[in-house]
Short mmCIF file of C-alpha atoms and ligand atoms in Angstrom, two decimals:
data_model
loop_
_atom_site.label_atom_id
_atom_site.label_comp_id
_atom_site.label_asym_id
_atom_site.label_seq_id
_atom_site.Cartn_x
_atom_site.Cartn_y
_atom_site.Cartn_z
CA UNK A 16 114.26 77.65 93.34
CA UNK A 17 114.88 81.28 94.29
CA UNK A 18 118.51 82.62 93.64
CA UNK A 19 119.97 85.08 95.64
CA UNK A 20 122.01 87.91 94.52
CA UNK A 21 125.05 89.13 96.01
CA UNK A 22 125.97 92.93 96.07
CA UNK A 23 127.69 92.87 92.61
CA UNK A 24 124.61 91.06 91.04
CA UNK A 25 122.20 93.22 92.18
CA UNK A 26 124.91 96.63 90.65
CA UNK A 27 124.28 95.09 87.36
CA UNK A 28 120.32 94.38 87.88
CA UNK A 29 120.03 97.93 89.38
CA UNK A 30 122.13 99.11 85.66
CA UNK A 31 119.68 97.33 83.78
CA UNK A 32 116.97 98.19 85.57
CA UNK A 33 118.09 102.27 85.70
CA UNK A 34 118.41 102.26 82.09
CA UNK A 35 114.63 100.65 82.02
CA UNK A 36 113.21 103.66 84.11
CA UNK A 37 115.13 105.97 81.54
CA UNK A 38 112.90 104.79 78.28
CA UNK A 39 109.99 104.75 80.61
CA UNK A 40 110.35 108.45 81.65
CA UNK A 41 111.06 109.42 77.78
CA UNK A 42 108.18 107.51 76.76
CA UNK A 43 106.04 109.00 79.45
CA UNK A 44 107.01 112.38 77.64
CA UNK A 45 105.62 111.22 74.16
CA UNK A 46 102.52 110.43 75.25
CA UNK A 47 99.48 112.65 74.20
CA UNK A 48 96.66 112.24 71.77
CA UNK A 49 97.57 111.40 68.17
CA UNK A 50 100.64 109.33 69.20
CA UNK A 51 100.47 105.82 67.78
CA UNK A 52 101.25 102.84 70.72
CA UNK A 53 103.54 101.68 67.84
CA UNK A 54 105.60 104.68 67.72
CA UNK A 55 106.49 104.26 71.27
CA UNK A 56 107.49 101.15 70.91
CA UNK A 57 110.08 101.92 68.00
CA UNK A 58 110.92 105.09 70.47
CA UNK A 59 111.52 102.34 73.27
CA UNK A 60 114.23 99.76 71.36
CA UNK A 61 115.78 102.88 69.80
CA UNK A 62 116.62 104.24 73.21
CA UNK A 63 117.04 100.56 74.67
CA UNK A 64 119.79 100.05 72.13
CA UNK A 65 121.71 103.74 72.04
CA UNK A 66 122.39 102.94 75.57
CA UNK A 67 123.89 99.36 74.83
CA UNK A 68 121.42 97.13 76.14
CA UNK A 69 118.33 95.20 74.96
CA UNK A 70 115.09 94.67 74.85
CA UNK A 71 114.17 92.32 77.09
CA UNK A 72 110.58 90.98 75.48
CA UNK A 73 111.38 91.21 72.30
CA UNK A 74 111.43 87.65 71.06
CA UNK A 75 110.50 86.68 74.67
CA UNK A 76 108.25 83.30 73.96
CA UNK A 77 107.87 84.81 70.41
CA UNK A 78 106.45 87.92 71.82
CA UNK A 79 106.98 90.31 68.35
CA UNK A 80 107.67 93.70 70.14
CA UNK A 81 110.02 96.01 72.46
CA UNK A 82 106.68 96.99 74.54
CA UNK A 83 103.77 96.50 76.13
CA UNK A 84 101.46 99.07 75.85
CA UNK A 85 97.84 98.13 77.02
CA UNK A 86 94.94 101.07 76.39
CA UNK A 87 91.94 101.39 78.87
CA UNK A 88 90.49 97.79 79.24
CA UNK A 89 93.88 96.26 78.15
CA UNK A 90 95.30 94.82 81.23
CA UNK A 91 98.47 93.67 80.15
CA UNK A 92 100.32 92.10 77.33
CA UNK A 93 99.13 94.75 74.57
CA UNK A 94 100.39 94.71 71.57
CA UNK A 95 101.80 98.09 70.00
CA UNK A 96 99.68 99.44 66.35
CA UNK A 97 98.30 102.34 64.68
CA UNK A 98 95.56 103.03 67.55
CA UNK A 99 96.50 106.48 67.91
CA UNK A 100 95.60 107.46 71.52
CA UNK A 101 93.05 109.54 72.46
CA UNK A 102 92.07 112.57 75.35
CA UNK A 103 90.96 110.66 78.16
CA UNK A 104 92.78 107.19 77.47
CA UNK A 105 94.76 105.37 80.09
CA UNK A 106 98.24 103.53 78.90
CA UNK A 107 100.39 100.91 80.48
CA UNK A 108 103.77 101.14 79.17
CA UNK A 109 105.47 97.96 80.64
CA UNK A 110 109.08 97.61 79.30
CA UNK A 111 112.12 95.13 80.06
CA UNK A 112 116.18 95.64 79.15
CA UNK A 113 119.07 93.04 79.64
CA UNK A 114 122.41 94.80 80.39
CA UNK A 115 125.53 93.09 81.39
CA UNK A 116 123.67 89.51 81.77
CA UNK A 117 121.38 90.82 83.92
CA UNK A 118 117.14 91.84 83.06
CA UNK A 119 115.20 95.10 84.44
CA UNK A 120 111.65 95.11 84.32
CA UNK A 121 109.27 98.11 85.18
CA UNK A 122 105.72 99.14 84.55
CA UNK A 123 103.82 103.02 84.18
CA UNK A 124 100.66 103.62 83.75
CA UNK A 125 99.83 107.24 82.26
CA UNK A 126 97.28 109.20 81.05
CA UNK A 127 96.24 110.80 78.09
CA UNK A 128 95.35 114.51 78.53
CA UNK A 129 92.19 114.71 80.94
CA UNK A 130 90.84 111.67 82.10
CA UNK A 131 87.56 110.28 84.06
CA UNK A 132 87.71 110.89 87.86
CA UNK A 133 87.48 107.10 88.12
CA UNK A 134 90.76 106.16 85.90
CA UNK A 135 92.33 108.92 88.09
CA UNK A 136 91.49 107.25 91.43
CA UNK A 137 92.28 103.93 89.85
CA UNK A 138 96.00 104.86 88.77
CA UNK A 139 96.47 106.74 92.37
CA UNK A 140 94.57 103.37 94.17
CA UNK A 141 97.27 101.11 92.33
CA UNK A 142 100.54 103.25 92.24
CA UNK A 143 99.64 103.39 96.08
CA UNK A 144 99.45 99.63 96.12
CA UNK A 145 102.71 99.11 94.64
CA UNK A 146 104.48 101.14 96.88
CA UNK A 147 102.86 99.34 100.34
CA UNK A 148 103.96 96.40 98.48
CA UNK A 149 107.42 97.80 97.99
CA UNK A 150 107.32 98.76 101.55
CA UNK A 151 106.74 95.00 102.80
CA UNK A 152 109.57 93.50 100.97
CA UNK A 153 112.01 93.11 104.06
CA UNK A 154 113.42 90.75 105.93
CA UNK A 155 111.64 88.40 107.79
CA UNK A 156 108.28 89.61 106.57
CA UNK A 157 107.10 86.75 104.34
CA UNK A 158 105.60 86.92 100.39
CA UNK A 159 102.18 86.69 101.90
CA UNK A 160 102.61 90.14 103.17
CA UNK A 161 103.29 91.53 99.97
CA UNK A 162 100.34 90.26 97.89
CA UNK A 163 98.00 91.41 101.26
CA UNK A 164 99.18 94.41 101.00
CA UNK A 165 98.32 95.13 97.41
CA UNK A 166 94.95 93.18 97.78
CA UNK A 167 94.04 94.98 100.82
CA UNK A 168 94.57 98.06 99.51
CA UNK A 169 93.02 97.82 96.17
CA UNK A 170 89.69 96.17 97.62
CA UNK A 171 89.26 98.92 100.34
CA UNK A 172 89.08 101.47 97.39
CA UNK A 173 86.16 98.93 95.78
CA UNK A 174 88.57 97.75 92.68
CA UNK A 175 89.97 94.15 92.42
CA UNK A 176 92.91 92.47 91.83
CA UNK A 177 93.67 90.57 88.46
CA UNK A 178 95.00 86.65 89.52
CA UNK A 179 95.72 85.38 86.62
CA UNK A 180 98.95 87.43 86.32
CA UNK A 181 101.57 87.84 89.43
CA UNK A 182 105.04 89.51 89.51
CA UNK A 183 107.82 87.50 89.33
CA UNK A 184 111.64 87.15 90.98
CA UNK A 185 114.28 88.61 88.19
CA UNK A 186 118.03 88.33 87.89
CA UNK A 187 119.72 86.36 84.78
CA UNK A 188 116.41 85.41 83.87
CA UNK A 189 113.13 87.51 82.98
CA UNK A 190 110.94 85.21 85.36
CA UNK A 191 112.56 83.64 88.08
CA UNK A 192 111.14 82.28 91.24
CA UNK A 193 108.89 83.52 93.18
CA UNK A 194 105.88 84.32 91.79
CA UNK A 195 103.95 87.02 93.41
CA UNK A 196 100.62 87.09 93.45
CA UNK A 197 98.23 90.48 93.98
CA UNK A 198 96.20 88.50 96.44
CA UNK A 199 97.13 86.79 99.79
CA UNK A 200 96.91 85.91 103.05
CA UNK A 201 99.31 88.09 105.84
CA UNK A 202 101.70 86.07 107.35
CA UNK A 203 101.59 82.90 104.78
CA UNK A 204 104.22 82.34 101.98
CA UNK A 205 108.10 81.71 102.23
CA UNK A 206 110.17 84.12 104.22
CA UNK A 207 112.01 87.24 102.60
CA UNK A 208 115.81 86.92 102.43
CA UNK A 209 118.54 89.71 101.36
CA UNK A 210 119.44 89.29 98.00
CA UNK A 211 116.19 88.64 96.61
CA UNK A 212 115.24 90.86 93.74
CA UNK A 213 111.50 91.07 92.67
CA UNK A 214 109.34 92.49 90.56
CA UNK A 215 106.04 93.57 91.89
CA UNK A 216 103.47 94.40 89.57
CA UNK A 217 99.86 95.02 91.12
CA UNK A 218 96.95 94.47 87.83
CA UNK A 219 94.14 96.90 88.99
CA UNK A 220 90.71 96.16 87.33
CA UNK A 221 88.31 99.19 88.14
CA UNK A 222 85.08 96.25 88.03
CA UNK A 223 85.77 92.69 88.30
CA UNK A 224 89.11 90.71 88.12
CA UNK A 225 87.62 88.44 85.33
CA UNK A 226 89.86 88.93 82.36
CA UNK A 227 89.65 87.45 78.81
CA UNK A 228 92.28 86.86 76.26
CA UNK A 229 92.31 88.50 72.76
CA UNK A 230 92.66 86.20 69.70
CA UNK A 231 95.72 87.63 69.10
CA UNK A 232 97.03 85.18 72.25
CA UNK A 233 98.63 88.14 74.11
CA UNK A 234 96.42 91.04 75.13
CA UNK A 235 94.60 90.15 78.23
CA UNK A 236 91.95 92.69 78.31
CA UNK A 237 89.07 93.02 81.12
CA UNK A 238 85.64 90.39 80.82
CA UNK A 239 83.95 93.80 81.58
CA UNK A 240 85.63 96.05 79.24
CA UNK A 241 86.15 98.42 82.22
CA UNK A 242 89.39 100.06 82.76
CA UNK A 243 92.50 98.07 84.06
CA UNK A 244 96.01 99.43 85.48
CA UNK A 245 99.62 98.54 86.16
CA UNK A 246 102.30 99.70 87.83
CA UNK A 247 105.83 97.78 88.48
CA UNK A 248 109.35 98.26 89.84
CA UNK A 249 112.02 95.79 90.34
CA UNK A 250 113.20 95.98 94.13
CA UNK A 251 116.22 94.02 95.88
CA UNK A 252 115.40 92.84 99.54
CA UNK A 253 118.47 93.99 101.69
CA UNK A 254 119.68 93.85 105.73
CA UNK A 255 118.44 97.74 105.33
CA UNK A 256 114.60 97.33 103.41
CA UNK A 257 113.37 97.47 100.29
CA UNK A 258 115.88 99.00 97.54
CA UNK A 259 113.86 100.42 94.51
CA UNK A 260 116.34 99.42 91.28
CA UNK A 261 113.64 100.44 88.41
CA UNK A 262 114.60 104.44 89.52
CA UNK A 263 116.39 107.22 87.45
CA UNK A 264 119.21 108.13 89.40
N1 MF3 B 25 106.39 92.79 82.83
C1 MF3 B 25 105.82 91.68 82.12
C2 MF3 B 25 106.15 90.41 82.85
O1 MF3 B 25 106.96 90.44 83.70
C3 MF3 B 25 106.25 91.72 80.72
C4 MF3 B 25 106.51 90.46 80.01
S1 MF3 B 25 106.10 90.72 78.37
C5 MF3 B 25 106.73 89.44 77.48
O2 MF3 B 25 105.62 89.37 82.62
F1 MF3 B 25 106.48 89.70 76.29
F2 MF3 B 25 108.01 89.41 77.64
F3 MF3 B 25 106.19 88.31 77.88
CO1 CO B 26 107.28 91.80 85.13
#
């Protein structure tokens, strides 16, 4: 069942969600060799918390930390330690808040000092992707459009798309209905209303899409142990497009 917000909802999803692009942008700051993935995440509940909300995952299904933070062939789901990074590392810093009964959820991927021409042209190929997502989400258009978008995009740059995760609808819950897959079909899928709020979140693998689990039940890390990416906003569909809430403002 999808639930649509009204106007005042989505105020309080775009708070949440503001405040999530604020830790993001700080973090993004602290990152450079030497800093450990579990300093950012005490840096990202510290700064959740001094501005009265949070964190979202923490405790989420048990999950035992503020952040995600996945290095190089970590696609998502990493779990912050004492792996200091290094020059020429990749980082996905994916980070939710709940504010006024409402969640934000938003993804960066950065990198570490100077990296490989082909991480570059892998964060570029799937930042791009998330914003032609982005730029489907209106009304009329259907979720089929969305995932194409992202898929069509990704594959014409000779990366793939990772299936076994897919964005998600967001509101008083983390996950809500839809679920939005990185792959699709133009066309196909349930019609776009105002008042839905999503979060898209395009999984980049630089070689295959084939991913494997770590023992430690969360990290889902590449079957290759080539690089992976991530980038996510929340966005609320409305009568005038796409409205990006995961944005400082
Ligand atoms: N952005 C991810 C998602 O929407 C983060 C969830 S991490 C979890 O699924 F720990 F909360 F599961
Ligand atoms: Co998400």
């Amino acid at each position: 069942m999808i639930v649509l917000k009204q106007q005042s909802e989505i105020d309080k999803i775009r708070a949440s969600n503001v405040i999530v692009a604020e830790v993001l942008a700080a973090l993004r700051e602290e990152v450079r060799e030497g800093v450990t993935t579990r300093q950012l995440d005490c840096l990202s509940e510290e700064l959740v918390l001094k501005k009265g909300a949070k964190p979202a995952f923490k405790g989420y299904r048990g999950y035992p930390f503020s952040l995600c933070a996945s290095v190089n062939d970590e696609i998502i789901h990493g779990l912050p330690s004492e792996r200091a990074l290094v020059d020429g590392d990749i980082v996905g810093l994916d980070f939710g808040a709940f504010y006024m009964g409402y969640y934000g959820d938003a993804a960066i991927t950065v990198p570490v000092g100077r990296i490989s021409q082909e991480a570059v042209r892998l964060l570029q190929t799937t930042e791009e992707a998330l914003a032609l997502a982005i730029d489907e989400a209106r009304v009329g258009n259907r979720l089929g459009d969305i995932s194409a978008a992202v898929q069509g995009h990704v594959e014409a740059a000779g990366f793939s798309v990772v299936r076994d995760f897919v964005g998600h609808g967001i509101g008083r819950n983390l996950h809500e209905d839809p679920q939005i897959p990185n792959y699709g079909v133009r066309g196909r899928g349930i019609k776009l209303k105002a008042g839905m709020v999503l979060a898209i979140e395009p999984m980049v693998n630089a070689g295959s899409h084939r991913i494997k689990m770590r023992p430690d039940g969360w990290t889902a890390v590449t079957a290759d142990g080539r690089l992976s990416a991530h980038f996510e906003h929340t966005v609320a569909i409305t009568e005038n497009g796409p409205e990006i809430l995961s944005r400082r403002q």
